[in-house]
mmCIF file of C-alpha atoms and ligand atoms in Angstrom:
data_model
loop_
_atom_site.group_PDB
_atom_site.id
_atom_site.type_symbol
_atom_site.label_atom_id
_atom_site.label_comp_id
_atom_site.label_asym_id
_atom_site.label_seq_id
_atom_site.Cartn_x
_atom_site.Cartn_y
_atom_site.Cartn_z
ATOM 1 C CA MET A 270 -71.771 -16.357 11.940
ATOM 2 C CA ARG A 271 -74.893 -15.211 13.720
ATOM 3 C CA LEU A 272 -76.789 -18.029 12.024
ATOM 4 C CA LEU A 273 -74.168 -20.517 13.147
ATOM 5 C CA GLY A 274 -74.466 -19.157 16.670
ATOM 6 C CA SER A 275 -78.217 -19.653 16.638
ATOM 7 C CA ILE A 276 -77.816 -23.189 15.375
ATOM 8 C CA VAL A 277 -75.318 -23.993 18.112
ATOM 9 C CA LEU A 278 -77.664 -22.457 20.675
ATOM 10 C CA LEU A 279 -80.547 -24.470 19.270
ATOM 11 C CA LEU A 280 -78.533 -27.683 19.500
ATOM 12 C CA VAL A 281 -77.545 -26.942 23.087
ATOM 13 C CA VAL A 282 -81.098 -26.122 24.120
ATOM 14 C CA GLY A 283 -82.342 -29.096 22.134
ATOM 15 C CA SER A 284 -80.091 -31.534 23.922
ATOM 16 C CA ALA A 285 -80.882 -29.993 27.311
ATOM 17 C CA LEU A 286 -84.564 -30.612 26.740
ATOM 18 C CA ALA A 287 -84.161 -34.003 25.121
ATOM 19 C CA TYR A 288 -84.504 -35.947 28.314
ATOM 20 C CA LYS A 289 -86.790 -35.974 31.327
ATOM 21 C CA THR A 290 -85.164 -33.678 33.879
ATOM 22 C CA TYR A 291 -86.696 -35.140 37.075
ATOM 23 C CA SER A 292 -86.771 -31.624 38.449
ATOM 24 C CA GLY A 293 -88.164 -31.674 41.975
ATOM 25 C CA TYR A 294 -88.311 -35.454 42.169
ATOM 26 C CA GLN A 295 -87.209 -36.748 45.545
ATOM 27 C CA VAL A 296 -86.047 -40.099 46.822
ATOM 28 C CA LEU A 297 -87.284 -41.052 50.273
ATOM 29 C CA LYS A 298 -85.557 -43.637 52.419
ATOM 30 C CA THR A 299 -87.478 -45.479 55.121
ATOM 31 C CA ALA A 300 -86.281 -47.049 58.347
ATOM 32 C CA PRO A 301 -85.823 -50.833 58.080
ATOM 33 C CA LEU A 302 -89.222 -52.282 57.199
ATOM 34 C CA THR A 303 -91.123 -54.411 59.702
ATOM 35 C CA PRO A 304 -93.286 -57.414 58.749
ATOM 36 C CA ASN A 305 -96.520 -55.672 59.709
ATOM 37 C CA VAL A 306 -96.058 -52.836 57.200
ATOM 38 C CA MET A 307 -95.284 -55.135 54.277
ATOM 39 C CA PRO A 308 -98.894 -55.591 53.108
ATOM 40 C CA TYR A 309 -99.073 -51.802 52.695
ATOM 41 C CA ILE A 310 -95.660 -51.607 51.050
ATOM 42 C CA ASN A 311 -96.810 -54.245 48.549
ATOM 43 C CA LYS A 312 -99.828 -52.091 47.731
ATOM 44 C CA MET A 313 -97.798 -48.880 47.550
ATOM 45 C CA SER A 314 -95.378 -50.525 45.139
ATOM 46 C CA ARG A 315 -98.225 -50.858 42.663
ATOM 47 C CA ILE A 316 -98.545 -47.076 42.578
ATOM 48 C CA TYR A 317 -95.154 -45.620 43.478
ATOM 49 C CA ASP A 318 -91.691 -46.249 42.125
ATOM 50 C CA PHE A 319 -89.626 -48.222 44.608
ATOM 51 C CA TRP A 320 -85.958 -48.492 43.729
ATOM 52 C CA GLY A 321 -84.785 -52.034 44.309
ATOM 53 C CA THR A 322 -86.889 -54.611 46.111
ATOM 54 C CA PRO A 323 -88.509 -53.561 49.391
ATOM 55 C CA VAL A 324 -87.542 -56.195 51.936
ATOM 56 C CA VAL A 325 -88.292 -56.759 55.639
ATOM 57 C CA GLY A 326 -85.417 -55.692 57.845
ATOM 58 C CA ARG A 327 -83.954 -53.279 55.332
ATOM 59 C CA PRO A 328 -84.698 -49.671 54.430
ATOM 60 C CA ALA A 329 -86.724 -49.078 51.270
ATOM 61 C CA THR A 330 -86.196 -46.232 48.834
ATOM 62 C CA VAL A 331 -89.042 -44.724 46.860
ATOM 63 C CA MET A 332 -88.814 -42.076 44.155
ATOM 64 C CA VAL A 333 -91.616 -39.497 44.226
ATOM 65 C CA SER A 334 -92.604 -36.763 41.827
ATOM 66 C CA PRO A 335 -93.389 -33.294 43.226
ATOM 67 C CA GLU A 336 -97.094 -34.182 42.949
ATOM 68 C CA GLU A 337 -96.678 -37.493 44.774
ATOM 69 C CA ALA A 338 -94.422 -36.303 47.592
ATOM 70 C CA SER A 339 -97.014 -35.092 50.083
ATOM 71 C CA VAL A 340 -99.281 -38.124 49.607
ATOM 72 C CA VAL A 341 -96.442 -40.607 50.028
ATOM 73 C CA ASN A 342 -95.178 -38.708 53.066
ATOM 74 C CA SER A 343 -98.555 -38.815 54.724
ATOM 75 C CA VAL A 344 -99.112 -42.484 53.871
ATOM 76 C CA LEU A 345 -95.741 -43.363 55.403
ATOM 77 C CA ASN A 346 -96.568 -41.235 58.447
ATOM 78 C CA ARG A 347 -99.933 -42.911 58.859
ATOM 79 C CA LEU A 348 -98.227 -46.318 58.702
ATOM 80 C CA ARG A 349 -95.696 -45.037 61.273
ATOM 81 C CA ILE A 350 -92.850 -45.802 58.885
ATOM 82 C CA SER A 351 -90.176 -43.287 59.731
ATOM 83 C CA HIS A 352 -88.413 -41.932 56.692
ATOM 84 C CA GLU A 353 -86.116 -39.211 55.480
ATOM 85 C CA VAL A 354 -85.380 -37.437 52.262
ATOM 86 C CA MET A 355 -82.383 -39.245 50.793
ATOM 87 C CA ILE A 356 -82.246 -37.140 47.621
ATOM 88 C CA GLU A 357 -83.758 -33.657 47.721
ATOM 89 C CA ASP A 358 -83.837 -33.164 43.953
ATOM 90 C CA LEU A 359 -82.936 -35.742 41.323
ATOM 91 C CA ALA A 360 -82.448 -33.180 38.555
ATOM 92 C CA PRO A 361 -78.734 -32.478 39.081
ATOM 93 C CA ILE A 362 -78.034 -36.214 39.344
ATOM 94 C CA VAL A 363 -79.849 -36.978 36.111
ATOM 95 C CA GLU A 364 -78.150 -34.058 34.393
ATOM 96 C CA GLN A 365 -74.760 -35.255 35.581
ATOM 97 C CA ASP A 366 -75.479 -38.846 34.452
ATOM 98 C CA PHE A 367 -76.373 -37.738 30.942
ATOM 99 C CA ALA A 368 -73.542 -35.196 30.739
ATOM 100 C CA GLU A 369 -71.017 -37.823 31.797
ATOM 101 C CA GLN A 370 -72.428 -40.326 29.339
ATOM 102 C CA GLU A 371 -72.241 -37.756 26.531
ATOM 103 C CA ARG A 372 -68.675 -36.839 27.422
ATOM 104 C CA LEU A 373 -67.556 -40.470 27.610
ATOM 105 C CA MET A 374 -69.285 -41.332 24.334
ATOM 106 C CA ARG A 375 -67.081 -38.733 22.664
ATOM 107 C CA ALA A 376 -63.910 -39.624 24.570
ATOM 108 C CA ILE A 377 -64.109 -43.413 24.274
ATOM 109 C CA PRO A 378 -65.032 -44.630 20.806
ATOM 110 C CA ARG A 379 -66.073 -48.257 20.473
ATOM 111 C CA GLN A 380 -63.642 -50.581 18.699
ATOM 112 C CA PRO A 381 -65.005 -53.489 16.663
ATOM 113 C CA ARG A 382 -65.494 -56.671 18.731
ATOM 114 C CA VAL A 383 -64.297 -54.976 21.927
ATOM 115 C CA ALA A 384 -66.782 -54.536 24.747
ATOM 116 C CA VAL A 385 -66.463 -51.198 26.519
ATOM 117 C CA TYR A 386 -66.219 -51.304 30.316
ATOM 118 C CA ASN A 387 -65.410 -47.673 31.118
ATOM 119 C CA ARG A 388 -68.660 -46.189 29.894
ATOM 120 C CA TYR A 389 -72.173 -47.476 29.260
ATOM 121 C CA MET A 390 -72.712 -48.752 25.706
ATOM 122 C CA THR A 391 -75.827 -47.905 23.703
ATOM 123 C CA PHE A 392 -78.225 -50.543 22.414
ATOM 124 C CA ASP A 393 -76.992 -50.027 18.841
ATOM 125 C CA GLU A 394 -73.387 -50.448 19.926
ATOM 126 C CA ILE A 395 -74.132 -53.659 21.796
ATOM 127 C CA ASP A 396 -76.122 -55.036 18.878
ATOM 128 C CA ALA A 397 -73.239 -54.247 16.501
ATOM 129 C CA HIS A 398 -70.824 -55.861 18.964
ATOM 130 C CA ILE A 399 -72.927 -59.030 19.020
ATOM 131 C CA HIS A 400 -72.994 -59.294 15.248
ATOM 132 C CA GLU A 401 -69.248 -58.668 14.892
ATOM 133 C CA THR A 402 -68.497 -61.216 17.587
ATOM 134 C CA VAL A 403 -70.659 -63.853 15.930
ATOM 135 C CA ASP A 404 -69.121 -63.170 12.514
ATOM 136 C CA ALA A 405 -65.568 -63.330 13.868
ATOM 137 C CA ASN A 406 -66.052 -66.607 15.752
ATOM 138 C CA PRO A 407 -67.722 -69.098 13.442
ATOM 139 C CA GLY A 408 -68.203 -72.529 14.939
ATOM 140 C CA VAL A 409 -68.088 -71.098 18.466
ATOM 141 C CA ALA A 410 -70.528 -68.200 18.544
ATOM 142 C CA SER A 411 -73.890 -68.039 16.840
ATOM 143 C CA LEU A 412 -76.684 -65.515 16.834
ATOM 144 C CA LEU A 413 -79.481 -65.980 19.327
ATOM 145 C CA ASP A 414 -82.470 -64.409 17.584
ATOM 146 C CA LEU A 415 -85.574 -64.028 19.734
ATOM 147 C CA GLY A 416 -87.590 -61.814 17.403
ATOM 148 C CA LEU A 417 -88.464 -58.141 17.489
ATOM 149 C CA SER A 418 -89.349 -55.692 20.232
ATOM 150 C CA THR A 419 -92.521 -53.617 20.071
ATOM 151 C CA GLU A 420 -90.634 -50.810 18.305
ATOM 152 C CA GLY A 421 -88.969 -53.254 15.931
ATOM 153 C CA ARG A 422 -85.552 -53.628 17.517
ATOM 154 C CA GLU A 423 -83.901 -57.025 17.228
ATOM 155 C CA LEU A 424 -83.775 -59.141 20.357
ATOM 156 C CA HIS A 425 -80.300 -60.497 19.701
ATOM 157 C CA GLY A 426 -78.004 -62.434 21.941
ATOM 158 C CA ILE A 427 -75.225 -64.971 21.537
ATOM 159 C CA LYS A 428 -74.976 -68.724 21.864
ATOM 160 C CA LEU A 429 -71.501 -69.972 22.723
ATOM 161 C CA SER A 430 -70.896 -73.675 22.281
ATOM 162 C CA ASN A 431 -68.241 -76.296 21.548
ATOM 163 C CA GLY A 432 -70.680 -77.769 19.054
ATOM 164 C CA ALA A 433 -71.147 -81.082 20.828
ATOM 165 C CA ALA A 434 -74.662 -82.478 20.990
ATOM 166 C CA GLY A 435 -76.404 -83.053 24.302
ATOM 167 C CA GLN A 436 -74.625 -80.357 26.304
ATOM 168 C CA PRO A 437 -76.416 -78.805 29.276
ATOM 169 C CA ALA A 438 -77.416 -75.176 28.680
ATOM 170 C CA VAL A 439 -77.099 -72.086 30.865
ATOM 171 C CA TRP A 440 -78.860 -68.768 30.286
ATOM 172 C CA PHE A 441 -78.113 -65.154 31.272
ATOM 173 C CA ASP A 442 -80.170 -62.082 30.422
ATOM 174 C CA CYS A 443 -79.481 -58.465 31.295
ATOM 175 C CA ALA A 444 -81.407 -55.178 31.454
ATOM 176 C CA ILE A 445 -84.936 -56.478 31.130
ATOM 177 C CA HIS A 446 -85.459 -53.420 33.338
ATOM 178 C CA ALA A 447 -84.316 -50.554 31.156
ATOM 179 C CA ARG A 448 -82.682 -48.354 33.783
ATOM 180 C CA GLU A 449 -80.486 -51.088 35.240
ATOM 181 C CA TRP A 450 -77.487 -50.135 33.115
ATOM 182 C CA ILE A 451 -74.913 -52.005 35.172
ATOM 183 C CA ALA A 452 -76.272 -55.370 33.984
ATOM 184 C CA PRO A 453 -75.343 -55.394 30.248
ATOM 185 C CA PRO A 454 -71.574 -55.010 30.871
ATOM 186 C CA VAL A 455 -71.771 -58.135 33.050
ATOM 187 C CA CYS A 456 -73.450 -60.032 30.196
ATOM 188 C CA LEU A 457 -70.751 -58.779 27.810
ATOM 189 C CA ARG A 458 -68.047 -59.973 30.206
ATOM 190 C CA ILE A 459 -69.606 -63.458 30.238
ATOM 191 C CA ILE A 460 -69.353 -63.505 26.437
ATOM 192 C CA ASP A 461 -65.706 -62.358 26.564
ATOM 193 C CA GLU A 462 -64.767 -65.046 29.059
ATOM 194 C CA VAL A 463 -66.555 -67.934 27.367
ATOM 195 C CA LEU A 464 -65.125 -66.960 23.991
ATOM 196 C CA ALA A 465 -61.613 -66.953 25.445
ATOM 197 C CA ASP A 466 -61.826 -70.243 27.350
ATOM 198 C CA PRO A 467 -62.727 -73.480 25.513
ATOM 199 C CA ALA A 468 -63.025 -75.260 28.883
ATOM 200 C CA LEU A 469 -66.049 -73.122 29.693
ATOM 201 C CA ARG A 470 -67.678 -74.185 26.440
ATOM 202 C CA ASP A 471 -66.999 -77.827 27.345
ATOM 203 C CA LEU A 472 -69.034 -77.271 30.509
ATOM 204 C CA ALA A 473 -72.216 -76.074 28.804
ATOM 205 C CA ASP A 474 -73.819 -74.214 25.945
ATOM 206 C CA TRP A 475 -74.057 -70.583 27.039
ATOM 207 C CA TYR A 476 -76.925 -68.333 25.993
ATOM 208 C CA VAL A 477 -76.396 -64.645 26.757
ATOM 209 C CA LEU A 478 -78.876 -61.851 26.026
ATOM 210 C CA PRO A 479 -77.168 -58.538 26.913
ATOM 211 C CA ILE A 480 -80.269 -56.337 26.485
ATOM 212 C CA ALA A 481 -83.573 -58.060 27.110
ATOM 213 C CA ASN A 482 -85.606 -54.844 26.771
ATOM 214 C CA PRO A 483 -84.115 -53.012 23.766
ATOM 215 C CA ASP A 484 -86.815 -50.318 23.452
ATOM 216 C CA GLY A 485 -86.762 -49.487 27.133
ATOM 217 C CA TYR A 486 -82.965 -49.473 27.331
ATOM 218 C CA SER A 487 -82.679 -47.210 24.288
ATOM 219 C CA PHE A 488 -85.260 -44.839 25.771
ATOM 220 C CA ALA A 489 -83.507 -44.823 29.140
ATOM 221 C CA THR A 490 -80.159 -43.934 27.593
ATOM 222 C CA THR A 491 -81.549 -41.012 25.593
ATOM 223 C CA ASP A 492 -84.796 -39.774 27.138
ATOM 224 C CA ASP A 493 -85.511 -40.982 30.633
ATOM 225 C CA ARG A 494 -82.774 -42.109 33.030
ATOM 226 C CA PHE A 495 -85.223 -43.956 35.285
ATOM 227 C CA TRP A 496 -87.297 -45.690 32.609
ATOM 228 C CA ARG A 497 -87.948 -49.272 33.697
ATOM 229 C CA LYS A 498 -90.687 -50.766 31.521
ATOM 230 C CA THR A 499 -91.121 -51.717 27.887
ATOM 231 C CA ARG A 500 -92.290 -49.059 25.404
ATOM 232 C CA ARG A 501 -95.620 -50.485 24.280
ATOM 233 C CA PRO A 502 -98.339 -47.794 24.407
ATOM 234 C CA ASN A 503 -101.317 -48.556 26.632
ATOM 235 C CA PRO A 504 -104.702 -47.914 25.027
ATOM 236 C CA GLY A 505 -106.381 -44.729 26.221
ATOM 237 C CA SER A 506 -103.543 -43.859 28.599
ATOM 238 C CA THR A 507 -100.614 -41.469 28.399
ATOM 239 C CA CYS A 508 -98.642 -43.959 30.499
ATOM 240 C CA VAL A 509 -96.521 -46.151 28.269
ATOM 241 C CA GLY A 510 -95.100 -49.598 28.901
ATOM 242 C CA THR A 511 -95.364 -52.831 30.825
ATOM 243 C CA ASP A 512 -93.081 -54.170 33.520
ATOM 244 C CA PRO A 513 -91.506 -57.044 31.590
ATOM 245 C CA ASN A 514 -90.509 -58.771 34.799
ATOM 246 C CA ARG A 515 -94.195 -59.122 35.711
ATOM 247 C CA ASN A 516 -95.274 -60.229 32.237
ATOM 248 C CA PHE A 517 -94.047 -63.845 32.097
ATOM 249 C CA ASP A 518 -96.600 -66.585 31.752
ATOM 250 C CA PHE A 519 -96.250 -68.192 35.140
ATOM 251 C CA LEU A 520 -98.738 -67.195 37.855
ATOM 252 C CA TRP A 521 -99.236 -63.964 35.923
ATOM 253 C CA ASP A 522 -101.385 -61.543 37.901
ATOM 254 C CA SER A 523 -103.451 -58.829 36.265
ATOM 255 C CA ALA A 524 -103.332 -56.384 39.190
ATOM 256 C CA GLY A 525 -101.835 -53.005 38.352
ATOM 257 C CA THR A 526 -102.625 -49.860 36.458
ATOM 258 C CA TYR A 527 -101.084 -48.569 33.249
ATOM 259 C CA CYS A 528 -99.112 -45.888 35.060
ATOM 260 C CA SER A 529 -97.611 -48.262 37.604
ATOM 261 C CA GLU A 530 -93.934 -49.133 37.264
ATOM 262 C CA THR A 531 -94.987 -52.733 37.881
ATOM 263 C CA PHE A 532 -97.901 -52.838 35.411
ATOM 264 C CA PRO A 533 -97.948 -56.528 34.392
ATOM 265 C CA GLY A 534 -99.400 -55.992 30.911
ATOM 266 C CA ALA A 535 -102.787 -56.659 29.380
ATOM 267 C CA SER A 536 -102.075 -60.389 29.401
ATOM 268 C CA ALA A 537 -99.198 -62.764 30.074
ATOM 269 C CA PHE A 538 -96.594 -62.477 27.319
ATOM 270 C CA SER A 539 -98.320 -59.392 25.870
ATOM 271 C CA GLU A 540 -94.770 -58.056 25.465
ATOM 272 C CA PRO A 541 -92.931 -59.589 22.492
ATOM 273 C CA GLU A 542 -89.648 -59.337 24.399
ATOM 274 C CA CYS A 543 -90.987 -61.567 27.188
ATOM 275 C CA ALA A 544 -92.686 -63.960 24.779
ATOM 276 C CA GLY A 545 -89.446 -64.257 22.792
ATOM 277 C CA ILE A 546 -87.430 -65.136 25.885
ATOM 278 C CA GLY A 547 -90.144 -67.312 27.424
ATOM 279 C CA ASN A 548 -90.783 -69.353 24.307
ATOM 280 C CA PHE A 549 -87.074 -69.987 23.879
ATOM 281 C CA ILE A 550 -86.771 -71.162 27.454
ATOM 282 C CA ALA A 551 -89.770 -73.464 27.093
ATOM 283 C CA ALA A 552 -88.410 -74.864 23.820
ATOM 284 C CA ASN A 553 -85.037 -75.576 25.449
ATOM 285 C CA ALA A 554 -86.409 -76.866 28.752
ATOM 286 C CA ASP A 555 -84.762 -80.262 28.314
ATOM 287 C CA SER A 556 -81.229 -78.905 28.170
ATOM 288 C CA LEU A 557 -81.525 -75.786 30.342
ATOM 289 C CA ILE A 558 -80.168 -76.336 33.844
ATOM 290 C CA LEU A 559 -79.561 -72.730 34.938
ATOM 291 C CA TYR A 560 -81.430 -69.472 34.342
ATOM 292 C CA VAL A 561 -80.029 -66.144 35.564
ATOM 293 C CA ALA A 562 -81.584 -62.694 35.160
ATOM 294 C CA LEU A 563 -79.219 -59.839 35.990
ATOM 295 C CA HIS A 564 -80.832 -56.760 37.521
ATOM 296 C CA SER A 565 -79.948 -53.929 39.913
ATOM 297 C CA TYR A 566 -79.886 -52.783 42.561
ATOM 298 C CA GLY A 567 -78.933 -54.899 45.515
ATOM 299 C CA PRO A 568 -76.668 -56.567 46.118
ATOM 300 C CA ILE A 569 -78.831 -59.623 46.649
ATOM 301 C CA ILE A 570 -79.314 -63.022 45.012
ATOM 302 C CA LEU A 571 -82.944 -64.171 44.839
ATOM 303 C CA TYR A 572 -84.371 -67.562 43.946
ATOM 304 C CA PRO A 573 -87.967 -68.747 43.307
ATOM 305 C CA PHE A 574 -90.683 -68.249 44.101
ATOM 306 C CA GLY A 575 -91.704 -64.602 44.282
ATOM 307 C CA HIS A 576 -95.301 -65.178 45.337
ATOM 308 C CA THR A 577 -94.861 -67.369 48.410
ATOM 309 C CA VAL A 578 -92.514 -67.893 51.330
ATOM 310 C CA ASP A 579 -93.190 -71.657 51.192
ATOM 311 C CA PRO A 580 -89.902 -73.206 50.074
ATOM 312 C CA VAL A 581 -89.737 -74.839 46.657
ATOM 313 C CA PRO A 582 -88.846 -78.584 46.715
ATOM 314 C CA ASN A 583 -85.155 -78.051 45.912
ATOM 315 C CA ALA A 584 -84.742 -74.828 47.894
ATOM 316 C CA ASP A 585 -81.687 -76.280 49.671
ATOM 317 C CA ASP A 586 -79.927 -76.776 46.334
ATOM 318 C CA LEU A 587 -80.870 -73.288 45.147
ATOM 319 C CA LEU A 588 -79.563 -71.790 48.371
ATOM 320 C CA ALA A 589 -76.352 -73.824 48.262
ATOM 321 C CA ALA A 590 -75.493 -72.888 44.669
ATOM 322 C CA GLY A 591 -76.353 -69.230 45.248
ATOM 323 C CA THR A 592 -74.245 -69.200 48.408
ATOM 324 C CA ALA A 593 -71.274 -70.749 46.583
ATOM 325 C CA SER A 594 -71.534 -67.935 44.051
ATOM 326 C CA ALA A 595 -71.943 -65.208 46.678
ATOM 327 C CA THR A 596 -68.958 -66.529 48.643
ATOM 328 C CA VAL A 597 -66.719 -66.225 45.602
ATOM 329 C CA ILE A 598 -67.906 -62.691 44.822
ATOM 330 C CA GLU A 599 -67.072 -61.656 48.365
ATOM 331 C CA SER A 600 -63.708 -63.464 48.293
ATOM 332 C CA VAL A 601 -62.566 -61.442 45.271
ATOM 333 C CA GLY A 602 -63.399 -58.184 47.006
ATOM 334 C CA GLY A 603 -67.040 -57.796 45.997
ATOM 335 C CA PRO A 604 -69.895 -56.989 48.343
ATOM 336 C CA THR A 605 -71.790 -59.482 50.481
ATOM 337 C CA TYR A 606 -74.759 -60.830 48.559
ATOM 338 C CA PRO A 607 -77.443 -62.301 50.811
ATOM 339 C CA VAL A 608 -79.059 -65.330 49.103
ATOM 340 C CA GLU A 609 -82.793 -65.517 49.667
ATOM 341 C CA ASN A 610 -86.091 -66.806 48.453
ATOM 342 C CA SER A 611 -87.609 -63.960 46.401
ATOM 343 C CA ALA A 612 -90.545 -63.583 48.766
ATOM 344 C CA ALA A 613 -88.501 -63.925 51.960
ATOM 345 C CA GLY A 614 -88.656 -60.178 52.459
ATOM 346 C CA LEU A 615 -92.477 -60.378 52.265
ATOM 347 C CA TYR A 616 -92.529 -58.436 49.018
ATOM 348 C CA PHE A 617 -94.511 -60.564 46.590
ATOM 349 C CA THR A 618 -94.164 -60.703 42.824
ATOM 350 C CA PHE A 619 -95.932 -62.557 40.033
ATOM 351 C CA GLY A 620 -94.898 -63.236 36.451
ATOM 352 C CA ALA A 621 -91.149 -62.736 36.968
ATOM 353 C CA SER A 622 -88.762 -64.344 34.494
ATOM 354 C CA ASP A 623 -86.856 -66.528 36.967
ATOM 355 C CA ASP A 624 -90.107 -67.858 38.425
ATOM 356 C CA TYR A 625 -91.194 -68.702 34.892
ATOM 357 C CA ALA A 626 -87.963 -70.538 34.017
ATOM 358 C CA TYR A 627 -88.212 -72.474 37.258
ATOM 359 C CA GLY A 628 -91.986 -72.798 37.460
ATOM 360 C CA ILE A 629 -92.532 -74.359 34.058
ATOM 361 C CA GLY A 630 -89.933 -76.967 34.956
ATOM 362 C CA ALA A 631 -87.260 -75.711 32.569
ATOM 363 C CA ALA A 632 -84.352 -74.727 34.833
ATOM 364 C CA GLY A 633 -83.878 -76.424 38.197
ATOM 365 C CA TYR A 634 -81.581 -73.580 39.165
ATOM 366 C CA ALA A 635 -83.042 -70.089 38.585
ATOM 367 C CA TYR A 636 -81.927 -66.745 40.004
ATOM 368 C CA THR A 637 -82.283 -63.025 39.936
ATOM 369 C CA TYR A 638 -79.011 -61.272 40.692
ATOM 370 C CA GLU A 639 -79.514 -57.719 41.884
ATOM 371 C CA LEU A 640 -76.133 -56.131 41.168
ATOM 372 C CA PRO A 641 -74.836 -53.331 43.392
ATOM 373 C CA GLY A 642 -76.046 -49.741 43.121
ATOM 374 C CA GLY A 643 -73.768 -46.767 43.550
ATOM 375 C CA GLY A 644 -73.133 -43.256 42.403
ATOM 376 C CA SER A 645 -74.522 -40.082 43.886
ATOM 377 C CA GLY A 646 -78.089 -41.166 43.168
ATOM 378 C CA GLY A 647 -77.534 -44.536 44.815
ATOM 379 C CA PHE A 648 -79.223 -46.347 41.964
ATOM 380 C CA ASN A 649 -76.648 -46.522 39.267
ATOM 381 C CA PRO A 650 -72.932 -47.087 39.562
ATOM 382 C CA PRO A 651 -70.964 -44.399 37.708
ATOM 383 C CA ALA A 652 -69.136 -45.488 34.567
ATOM 384 C CA SER A 653 -65.921 -45.598 36.574
ATOM 385 C CA ALA A 654 -67.396 -48.462 38.651
ATOM 386 C CA ILE A 655 -68.366 -50.725 35.737
ATOM 387 C CA GLN A 656 -65.016 -52.506 35.537
ATOM 388 C CA ARG A 657 -65.003 -53.258 39.257
ATOM 389 C CA VAL A 658 -68.544 -54.652 39.247
ATOM 390 C CA VAL A 659 -67.827 -56.773 36.194
ATOM 391 C CA ASP A 660 -64.554 -58.060 37.696
ATOM 392 C CA GLU A 661 -66.136 -59.058 40.992
ATOM 393 C CA THR A 662 -69.332 -60.545 39.517
ATOM 394 C CA TRP A 663 -67.868 -62.763 36.810
ATOM 395 C CA PRO A 664 -66.028 -65.171 39.181
ATOM 396 C CA GLY A 665 -69.309 -65.633 41.067
ATOM 397 C CA LEU A 666 -71.244 -66.427 37.900
ATOM 398 C CA LYS A 667 -68.541 -68.822 36.732
ATOM 399 C CA THR A 668 -68.728 -70.585 40.075
ATOM 400 C CA LEU A 669 -72.507 -70.724 39.794
ATOM 401 C CA VAL A 670 -72.256 -72.512 36.445
ATOM 402 C CA GLU A 671 -69.569 -74.918 37.679
ATOM 403 C CA TYR A 672 -71.533 -75.657 40.832
ATOM 404 C CA THR A 673 -74.864 -76.256 39.130
ATOM 405 C CA ILE A 674 -73.275 -78.599 36.583
ATOM 406 C CA ALA A 675 -71.424 -80.530 39.293
ATOM 407 C CA ASN A 676 -74.524 -80.729 41.486
ATOM 408 C CA PRO A 677 -77.559 -81.648 39.398
ATOM 409 C CA THR A 678 -80.866 -80.759 40.995
ATOM 410 C CA THR A 679 -84.404 -81.830 40.284
ATOM 411 C CA PRO A 680 -86.448 -79.270 38.356
ATOM 412 C CA LEU A 681 -90.010 -78.681 39.459
ATOM 413 C CA LYS A 682 -91.426 -81.001 36.805
ATOM 414 C CA LYS A 683 -89.784 -82.243 33.670
HETATM 415 ZN ZN1 ZN B 887 -84.847 -55.105 37.729
#
């Protein structure tokens, strides 16, 4: 009995120490950013972990470790950016997130071929769900196999099609940023809807990749709630991973250090996950009309490019389709999504996936959807909010597909 007690104690202690506690980490919230501070914010974002995209006219939130806090405070003071502590200590929030996830994992078992919308699913569960769905729907669903992640996980998605040749193609990927857990349920909902409605398959071939960063997502769900990057080790550094949404081979920029949350990688497409997605998009450039990457947190809908405020040639079409989608989301009770050029907020990015899909001339319509945040930490909606977010987002994505098919636009070069 005493032995059993020790084992139980060991297990409890073991699980308590299994993840990064974020003890003493704070989240600072700035006043709405002004254009003149944006060059400094861009530089800071290469060192510190901004949650969401810093944008002119809106407050920014930055997560700081106990070691970083005083430096970031003094930098913000020097820049005369007023700010406050939004979260005093992240530890209880992280603990609560993991405890809730553990409790819900026990309470809500996964059923075969049924996506779960009242808790977050693990990578293994989603992969099993994909395989079961493909097996159960021959002639409609087929496996989208984009190769292996750095740690050897399969980059698996689903193609849904009516089988006709020459159909236009639409693409959705989720959770290329590991900590953005609200995205995969939205991808799973797309699969559910397109499976259930042959009319949607008559519109287009649908490619859906529910977890675009399997290693990172797995790590975030077990070890580190705020893990964002891939899990490839960096030579000579204790800092692991590359920001996959800076690693695509379009205007890739080498700036950034290993420890940065936006480290772009040693070279474009150094990450097999990005190369797998990018090569597929390039190979299907002729049929692809729409590319959508689902992220959090916003809400905001962004369209190319991320490196310049100069409008792309078909910016009016991109804005119109995005606005049609945003209008529907709002009309079904969702939040207001502003629709903007990625760089409109004067925060500049290079090597993002939507810029790649658009920039190489594959998809004339390309977007990043930043889904809503929520929960006590602000970043991640609690499990109880998944169903609502999925319900309000799907009609907007459906509208986006219908609109882009009804209103062909001219890709950059094709
Ligand atoms: Zn993201």
